[in-house]
Amino acid sequence: MNVRRGTWAAALPSKCVTEVLARDRKCPECRHYFMSSNPSDFVVNYPLLRMARSLAATGLGFHADISINTSNPASVPQPNAGDCPAHGSRMFFRCMRCSVWVCRDCVVVDHPVPPRGLCRILAISDALEEMKKSHKVLVNAKVKACQKAKESLENKVSDLQAAQNQQRDTANRLRSLLVEVNANLKDLKSKKMEILKKISEIDSMVEAARHTGESVEQAATIDDYTAAIEDTNASLASLEKHVAEDTQEIPALLSMPVLSSQTLVGLLDAGTSIFATTEKEGQPRWARVTRQDDRLHLHALRDGLPGAGCFTLPVSGCLGLVSMCVLLV
């Protein structure tokens, strides 16, 4: 059935126009008198016809998921996102595919749902609920990633603590080498405190992210939700930036201090056995470090671990002294 309009700006279905012409030729809305007696003389209101057909084809006007409860509009005000800048109507829906608030005219003209289009339309309450859930998933994922980074840093703290203890044992054995060993201890302690500081900063930022996430969940209005989202996005951006900066700084903090060749010579002269250790395919290997002809010699690697009570250091610590090391097979 076509929707027709006349010069008086009213629009009626063709069947209604026929009935009015047969009765008194007066518009039931504005009481304008129809001069023509033939319904075909009235032009078709194509925009309104297209909207009506679209609504009929999609069932949007009666769809339970996006319908507005009008049983008692005065006592139960419907949430809305303000007036549509394009059509002037209240925006009671959100297009989840395009991430914009929309009115009924937007849905029919610009955001058609399947099979006419690809948009997915939800009422504001449903859209907010879905957006909150999605945001919660995002926050949880970011928090888990930060927790994983924190656990990795905590493991590195243990490694640094073990190296610190090793250096402390060396200082207790050889007081004459205490100056250099104490310098190494200070370096390790400073690195450990720096990592602990970073862990504390991550904890604070994670807590802030959780707090802003709770603010999103507790948002009661569009303005509250928008403000909470802005705070959360800022918090997450700051957290990601901080973790990225830490990732760049961590390698320098994890570099272990290396004893000088003079210190190694002093240990050997004091009768301490020195072994360089490494791993290959998960298996420990070691090589003895000796002093011959006033030079340090690194012997061939062997499987297993050296005996207890020996002084050990990573192979990389010896290779750093390559100018005074000779590899013996």
Tab-separated table of C-alpha atoms in Angstrom:
chain	number	residue	atom	x	y	z
A	1	MET	CA	0.000	0.000	0.000
A	2	ASN	CA	1.447	3.406	-1.002
A	3	VAL	CA	1.705	6.353	1.374
A	4	ARG	CA	0.433	9.492	-0.302
A	5	ARG	CA	0.700	13.120	0.626
A	6	GLY	CA	-0.894	16.327	-0.515
A	7	THR	CA	0.056	19.970	-0.503
A	8	TRP	CA	-1.203	20.273	3.083
A	9	ALA	CA	1.820	18.226	4.375
A	10	ALA	CA	-0.258	15.345	5.804
A	11	ALA	CA	0.442	11.757	4.734
A	12	LEU	CA	-2.076	8.882	4.570
A	13	PRO	CA	-2.135	5.355	3.153
A	14	SER	CA	-3.857	5.041	-0.242
A	15	LYS	CA	-6.753	3.062	1.266
A	16	CYS	CA	-7.409	5.795	3.831
A	17	VAL	CA	-7.301	8.464	1.119
A	18	THR	CA	-9.955	6.543	-0.847
A	19	GLU	CA	-12.205	6.310	2.227
A	20	VAL	CA	-11.814	10.020	3.023
A	21	LEU	CA	-12.645	11.001	-0.559
A	22	ALA	CA	-15.759	8.826	-0.462
A	23	ARG	CA	-16.867	10.343	2.865
A	24	ASP	CA	-16.363	14.123	3.111
A	25	ARG	CA	-13.004	14.890	1.427
A	26	LYS	CA	-11.611	16.348	4.669
A	27	CYS	CA	-8.251	15.319	6.098
A	28	PRO	CA	-8.857	13.545	9.453
A	29	GLU	CA	-5.756	15.223	10.876
A	30	CYS	CA	-5.904	18.874	9.798
A	31	ARG	CA	-9.417	19.004	8.279
A	32	HIS	CA	-8.018	20.279	4.989
A	33	TYR	CA	-10.531	19.907	2.129
A	34	PHE	CA	-9.396	17.685	-0.767
A	35	MET	CA	-10.013	19.327	-4.123
A	36	SER	CA	-9.269	16.154	-6.110
A	37	SER	CA	-11.599	13.151	-6.132
A	38	ASN	CA	-9.078	10.576	-7.445
A	39	PRO	CA	-6.520	8.991	-5.057
A	40	SER	CA	-3.998	8.666	-7.891
A	41	ASP	CA	-3.827	12.467	-8.115
A	42	PHE	CA	-1.947	12.570	-4.815
A	43	VAL	CA	1.843	12.111	-4.956
A	44	VAL	CA	3.531	9.208	-3.188
A	45	ASN	CA	5.495	10.116	-0.031
A	46	TYR	CA	8.518	8.004	-0.925
A	47	PRO	CA	10.706	8.719	2.181
A	48	LEU	CA	7.869	7.714	4.514
A	49	LEU	CA	6.987	4.751	2.270
A	50	ARG	CA	10.565	3.529	2.326
A	51	MET	CA	10.717	3.829	6.106
A	52	ALA	CA	7.436	1.949	6.537
A	53	ARG	CA	8.517	-0.847	4.216
A	54	SER	CA	11.883	-1.126	5.933
A	55	LEU	CA	10.228	-1.404	9.316
A	56	ALA	CA	7.823	-4.008	7.992
A	57	ALA	CA	10.620	-6.011	6.349
A	58	THR	CA	12.867	-6.120	9.395
A	59	GLY	CA	10.218	-6.180	12.102
A	60	LEU	CA	12.293	-3.514	13.851
A	61	GLY	CA	9.356	-1.577	15.114
A	62	PHE	CA	8.140	-4.603	17.091
A	63	HIS	CA	11.443	-6.336	17.868
A	64	ALA	CA	11.624	-7.209	21.541
A	65	ASP	CA	15.372	-6.554	21.801
A	66	ILE	CA	15.179	-2.900	20.848
A	67	SER	CA	11.588	-1.955	21.548
A	68	ILE	CA	10.811	0.832	23.992
A	69	ASN	CA	8.413	0.118	26.783
A	70	THR	CA	5.659	2.679	26.354
A	71	SER	CA	3.176	1.168	28.784
A	72	ASN	CA	3.819	3.972	31.231
A	73	PRO	CA	6.383	6.382	29.784
A	74	ALA	CA	5.735	9.022	32.413
A	75	SER	CA	6.712	6.805	35.336
A	76	VAL	CA	9.449	4.818	33.600
A	77	PRO	CA	11.674	7.197	31.576
A	78	GLN	CA	13.731	5.401	28.937
A	79	PRO	CA	17.520	5.941	28.891
A	80	ASN	CA	18.729	7.854	25.865
A	81	ALA	CA	21.906	9.344	24.460
A	82	GLY	CA	20.396	12.745	23.686
A	83	ASP	CA	19.057	14.105	20.415
A	84	CYS	CA	20.270	12.733	17.089
A	85	PRO	CA	22.305	15.433	15.274
A	86	ALA	CA	21.049	14.136	11.906
A	87	HIS	CA	17.333	13.609	12.577
A	88	GLY	CA	16.585	15.464	15.806
A	89	SER	CA	15.005	12.403	17.434
A	90	ARG	CA	16.027	10.906	20.730
A	91	MET	CA	18.730	8.251	20.387
A	92	PHE	CA	17.465	5.150	22.186
A	93	PHE	CA	19.776	2.644	20.503
A	94	ARG	CA	23.401	1.896	19.743
A	95	CYS	CA	24.863	0.338	16.598
A	96	MET	CA	27.400	-2.110	18.008
A	97	ARG	CA	29.049	-2.604	14.622
A	98	CYS	CA	29.613	1.122	13.997
A	99	SER	CA	30.020	2.040	17.716
A	100	VAL	CA	27.621	5.006	17.561
A	101	TRP	CA	24.394	6.010	19.296
A	102	VAL	CA	21.438	6.077	16.880
A	103	CYS	CA	17.756	7.002	16.690
A	104	ARG	CA	14.977	5.070	14.946
A	105	ASP	CA	15.464	6.987	11.691
A	106	CYS	CA	19.198	6.207	11.774
A	107	VAL	CA	18.395	2.515	12.157
A	108	VAL	CA	16.084	2.495	9.150
A	109	VAL	CA	18.115	4.704	6.830
A	110	ASP	CA	21.795	4.383	7.782
A	111	HIS	CA	22.165	1.287	9.985
A	112	PRO	CA	20.041	-1.532	8.536
A	113	VAL	CA	20.151	-4.877	10.284
A	114	PRO	CA	20.401	-8.230	8.457
A	115	PRO	CA	19.333	-9.212	5.873
A	116	ARG	CA	19.338	-5.632	4.525
A	117	GLY	CA	22.625	-4.727	6.190
A	118	LEU	CA	25.310	-5.797	8.630
A	119	CYS	CA	24.588	-3.540	11.610
A	120	ARG	CA	23.676	-4.896	15.035
A	121	ILE	CA	21.322	-2.642	17.000
A	122	LEU	CA	20.796	-2.814	20.757
A	123	ALA	CA	18.740	-0.765	23.171
A	124	ILE	CA	20.780	1.549	25.364
A	125	SER	CA	20.480	-0.613	28.494
A	126	ASP	CA	21.561	-3.744	26.603
A	127	ALA	CA	24.321	-1.863	24.802
A	128	LEU	CA	25.696	-0.476	28.051
A	129	GLU	CA	25.656	-3.930	29.611
A	130	GLU	CA	27.524	-5.431	26.659
A	131	MET	CA	30.018	-2.567	26.565
A	132	LYS	CA	30.666	-2.942	30.283
A	133	LYS	CA	31.298	-6.662	29.853
A	134	SER	CA	33.654	-6.050	26.942
A	135	HIS	CA	35.487	-3.389	28.890
A	136	LYS	CA	35.764	-5.684	31.901
A	137	VAL	CA	37.285	-8.392	29.695
A	138	LEU	CA	39.791	-5.856	28.355
A	139	VAL	CA	40.759	-4.657	31.827
A	140	ASN	CA	41.124	-8.231	33.093
A	141	ALA	CA	43.359	-9.099	30.136
A	142	LYS	CA	45.573	-6.085	30.792
A	143	VAL	CA	45.750	-6.887	34.506
A	144	LYS	CA	46.702	-10.504	33.774
A	145	ALA	CA	49.437	-9.350	31.413
A	146	CYS	CA	50.801	-7.005	34.064
A	147	GLN	CA	50.623	-9.743	36.690
A	148	LYS	CA	52.629	-12.000	34.379
A	149	ALA	CA	55.215	-9.254	33.911
A	150	LYS	CA	55.330	-8.778	37.675
A	151	GLU	CA	55.885	-12.500	38.273
A	152	SER	CA	58.711	-12.469	35.748
A	153	LEU	CA	60.316	-9.540	37.560
A	154	GLU	CA	59.905	-11.300	40.890
A	155	ASN	CA	61.763	-14.317	39.485
A	156	LYS	CA	64.549	-12.003	38.349
A	157	VAL	CA	64.707	-10.585	41.863
A	158	SER	CA	65.406	-14.110	43.114
A	159	ASP	CA	68.201	-14.478	40.575
A	160	LEU	CA	69.692	-11.182	41.631
A	161	GLN	CA	69.374	-12.179	45.265
A	162	ALA	CA	71.282	-15.413	44.591
A	163	ALA	CA	74.036	-13.464	42.833
A	164	GLN	CA	74.121	-11.056	45.755
A	165	ASN	CA	74.575	-13.932	48.203
A	166	GLN	CA	77.379	-15.330	46.074
A	167	GLN	CA	79.170	-12.030	46.169
A	168	ARG	CA	78.678	-11.838	49.921
A	169	ASP	CA	80.291	-15.271	50.382
A	170	THR	CA	83.285	-14.135	48.371
A	171	ALA	CA	83.671	-11.049	50.557
A	172	ASN	CA	83.598	-13.220	53.715
A	173	ARG	CA	86.353	-15.513	52.363
A	174	LEU	CA	88.695	-12.869	51.072
A	175	ARG	CA	88.702	-9.673	53.077
A	176	SER	CA	91.551	-8.340	50.997
A	177	LEU	CA	89.211	-8.234	47.995
A	178	LEU	CA	86.389	-6.649	49.967
A	179	VAL	CA	86.530	-3.258	48.228
A	180	GLU	CA	85.718	-4.617	44.770
A	181	VAL	CA	83.238	-7.183	46.020
A	182	ASN	CA	81.392	-4.533	48.064
A	183	ALA	CA	81.136	-2.389	44.952
A	184	ASN	CA	79.489	-5.319	43.188
A	185	LEU	CA	77.141	-5.788	46.142
A	186	LYS	CA	76.040	-2.164	45.968
A	187	ASP	CA	75.399	-2.496	42.241
A	188	LEU	CA	73.279	-5.607	42.716
A	189	LYS	CA	71.377	-4.089	45.612
A	190	SER	CA	70.651	-0.958	43.606
A	191	LYS	CA	69.332	-3.036	40.695
A	192	LYS	CA	67.205	-5.151	43.000
A	193	MET	CA	65.717	-2.075	44.669
A	194	GLU	CA	65.010	-0.554	41.259
A	195	ILE	CA	63.119	-3.662	40.149
A	196	LEU	CA	61.227	-3.800	43.462
A	197	LYS	CA	60.312	-0.153	42.923
A	198	LYS	CA	59.015	-0.982	39.459
A	199	ILE	CA	56.990	-3.866	40.870
A	200	SER	CA	55.458	-1.508	43.438
A	201	GLU	CA	54.641	1.011	40.712
A	202	ILE	CA	52.981	-1.707	38.626
A	203	ASP	CA	50.937	-2.774	41.673
A	204	SER	CA	49.742	0.799	42.175
A	205	MET	CA	48.849	1.245	38.518
A	206	VAL	CA	47.085	-2.117	38.374
A	207	GLU	CA	45.029	-1.131	41.425
A	208	ALA	CA	44.169	2.158	39.738
A	209	ALA	CA	43.094	0.285	36.593
A	210	ARG	CA	40.876	-1.996	38.671
A	211	HIS	CA	39.336	0.998	40.431
A	212	THR	CA	38.505	2.730	37.146
A	213	GLY	CA	37.133	-0.578	35.861
A	214	GLU	CA	34.795	-0.716	38.852
A	215	SER	CA	33.738	2.865	38.119
A	216	VAL	CA	32.687	1.754	34.632
A	217	GLU	CA	30.625	-1.096	36.056
A	218	GLN	CA	28.953	1.237	38.545
A	219	ALA	CA	28.153	3.905	35.942
A	220	ALA	CA	24.460	4.795	36.172
A	221	THR	CA	24.240	7.351	33.366
A	222	ILE	CA	25.788	7.982	29.968
A	223	ASP	CA	27.859	10.838	31.402
A	224	ASP	CA	29.111	8.655	34.264
A	225	TYR	CA	29.957	5.882	31.826
A	226	THR	CA	31.769	8.239	29.441
A	227	ALA	CA	33.797	9.804	32.262
A	228	ALA	CA	34.662	6.392	33.687
A	229	ILE	CA	35.721	5.122	30.247
A	230	GLU	CA	37.989	8.146	29.767
A	231	ASP	CA	39.568	7.592	33.178
A	232	THR	CA	40.022	3.878	32.495
A	233	ASN	CA	41.531	4.428	29.048
A	234	ALA	CA	43.948	6.970	30.507
A	235	SER	CA	44.866	4.567	33.307
A	236	LEU	CA	45.397	1.647	30.897
A	237	ALA	CA	47.442	3.809	28.517
A	238	SER	CA	49.641	4.957	31.410
A	239	LEU	CA	50.004	1.343	32.569
A	240	GLU	CA	50.968	0.094	29.102
A	241	LYS	CA	53.458	2.928	28.663
A	242	HIS	CA	54.992	2.206	32.053
A	243	VAL	CA	55.349	-1.534	31.327
A	244	ALA	CA	56.865	-0.768	27.901
A	245	GLU	CA	59.417	1.572	29.486
A	246	ASP	CA	60.237	-1.028	32.136
A	247	THR	CA	60.723	-3.657	29.421
A	248	GLN	CA	63.377	-1.462	27.820
A	249	GLU	CA	65.123	-0.772	31.115
A	250	ILE	CA	65.062	-4.312	32.536
A	251	PRO	CA	67.968	-5.776	30.427
A	252	ALA	CA	70.376	-3.211	31.875
A	253	LEU	CA	69.146	-3.941	35.391
A	254	LEU	CA	69.604	-7.682	34.898
A	255	SER	CA	73.245	-7.439	33.802
A	256	MET	CA	75.387	-9.122	36.433
A	257	PRO	CA	78.580	-7.462	37.698
A	258	VAL	CA	81.750	-9.197	36.584
A	259	LEU	CA	84.796	-9.575	38.793
A	260	SER	CA	87.978	-8.139	37.351
A	261	SER	CA	90.853	-10.353	36.266
A	262	GLN	CA	92.859	-9.110	39.264
A	263	THR	CA	90.106	-10.335	41.579
A	264	LEU	CA	90.022	-13.764	39.914
A	265	VAL	CA	93.803	-13.980	40.164
A	266	GLY	CA	93.572	-13.052	43.831
A	267	LEU	CA	91.004	-15.787	44.442
A	268	LEU	CA	93.187	-18.390	42.715
A	269	ASP	CA	96.269	-17.255	44.625
A	270	ALA	CA	94.273	-17.646	47.836
A	271	GLY	CA	93.633	-21.291	46.949
A	272	THR	CA	90.029	-20.897	45.865
A	273	SER	CA	88.865	-23.142	43.031
A	274	ILE	CA	87.048	-21.192	40.314
A	275	PHE	CA	84.647	-22.737	37.813
A	276	ALA	CA	82.771	-21.154	34.926
A	277	THR	CA	79.272	-22.624	34.538
A	278	THR	CA	76.654	-22.633	31.784
A	279	GLU	CA	73.778	-24.725	30.445
A	280	LYS	CA	73.302	-26.523	27.136
A	281	GLU	CA	69.886	-27.959	26.264
A	282	GLY	CA	68.923	-27.734	29.911
A	283	GLN	CA	72.013	-29.629	31.137
A	284	PRO	CA	74.608	-27.918	33.368
A	285	ARG	CA	78.173	-27.733	32.155
A	286	TRP	CA	81.317	-26.338	33.783
A	287	ALA	CA	84.918	-25.440	32.991
A	288	ARG	CA	87.795	-24.894	35.362
A	289	VAL	CA	89.521	-21.510	35.459
A	290	THR	CA	93.260	-21.656	36.192
A	291	ARG	CA	96.228	-19.325	36.199
A	292	GLN	CA	99.283	-20.182	34.150
A	293	ASP	CA	102.125	-17.945	32.972
A	294	ASP	CA	100.438	-14.926	34.567
A	295	ARG	CA	97.359	-15.470	32.407
A	296	LEU	CA	93.912	-16.846	33.087
A	297	HIS	CA	92.978	-20.045	31.286
A	298	LEU	CA	89.465	-21.321	30.666
A	299	HIS	CA	89.474	-25.096	30.210
A	300	ALA	CA	87.088	-27.176	28.072
A	301	LEU	CA	83.498	-27.488	29.220
A	302	ARG	CA	82.428	-30.684	30.977
A	303	ASP	CA	79.035	-32.090	31.842
A	304	GLY	CA	77.654	-31.902	35.374
A	305	LEU	CA	78.387	-29.510	38.223
A	306	PRO	CA	81.637	-28.781	40.110
A	307	GLY	CA	82.005	-29.829	43.733
A	308	ALA	CA	80.500	-27.919	46.629
A	309	GLY	CA	82.420	-25.043	48.187
A	310	CYS	CA	83.896	-23.823	44.904
A	311	PHE	CA	83.591	-20.309	43.555
A	312	THR	CA	81.461	-20.237	40.395
A	313	LEU	CA	80.648	-17.567	37.855
A	314	PRO	CA	78.948	-17.563	34.452
A	315	VAL	CA	81.029	-18.394	31.378
A	316	SER	CA	80.104	-14.966	30.005
A	317	GLY	CA	81.942	-13.453	32.949
A	318	CYS	CA	85.122	-15.117	31.800
A	319	LEU	CA	84.635	-14.371	28.128
A	320	GLY	CA	84.460	-10.721	29.088
A	321	LEU	CA	88.123	-11.081	30.032
A	322	VAL	CA	89.001	-12.647	26.683
A	323	SER	CA	92.219	-10.666	26.416
A	324	MET	CA	93.562	-12.726	29.320
A	325	CYS	CA	91.745	-16.029	28.674
A	326	VAL	CA	92.930	-19.042	26.681
A	327	LEU	CA	90.545	-21.866	25.763
A	328	LEU	CA	92.110	-25.221	26.519
A	329	VAL	CA	90.696	-28.403	24.990
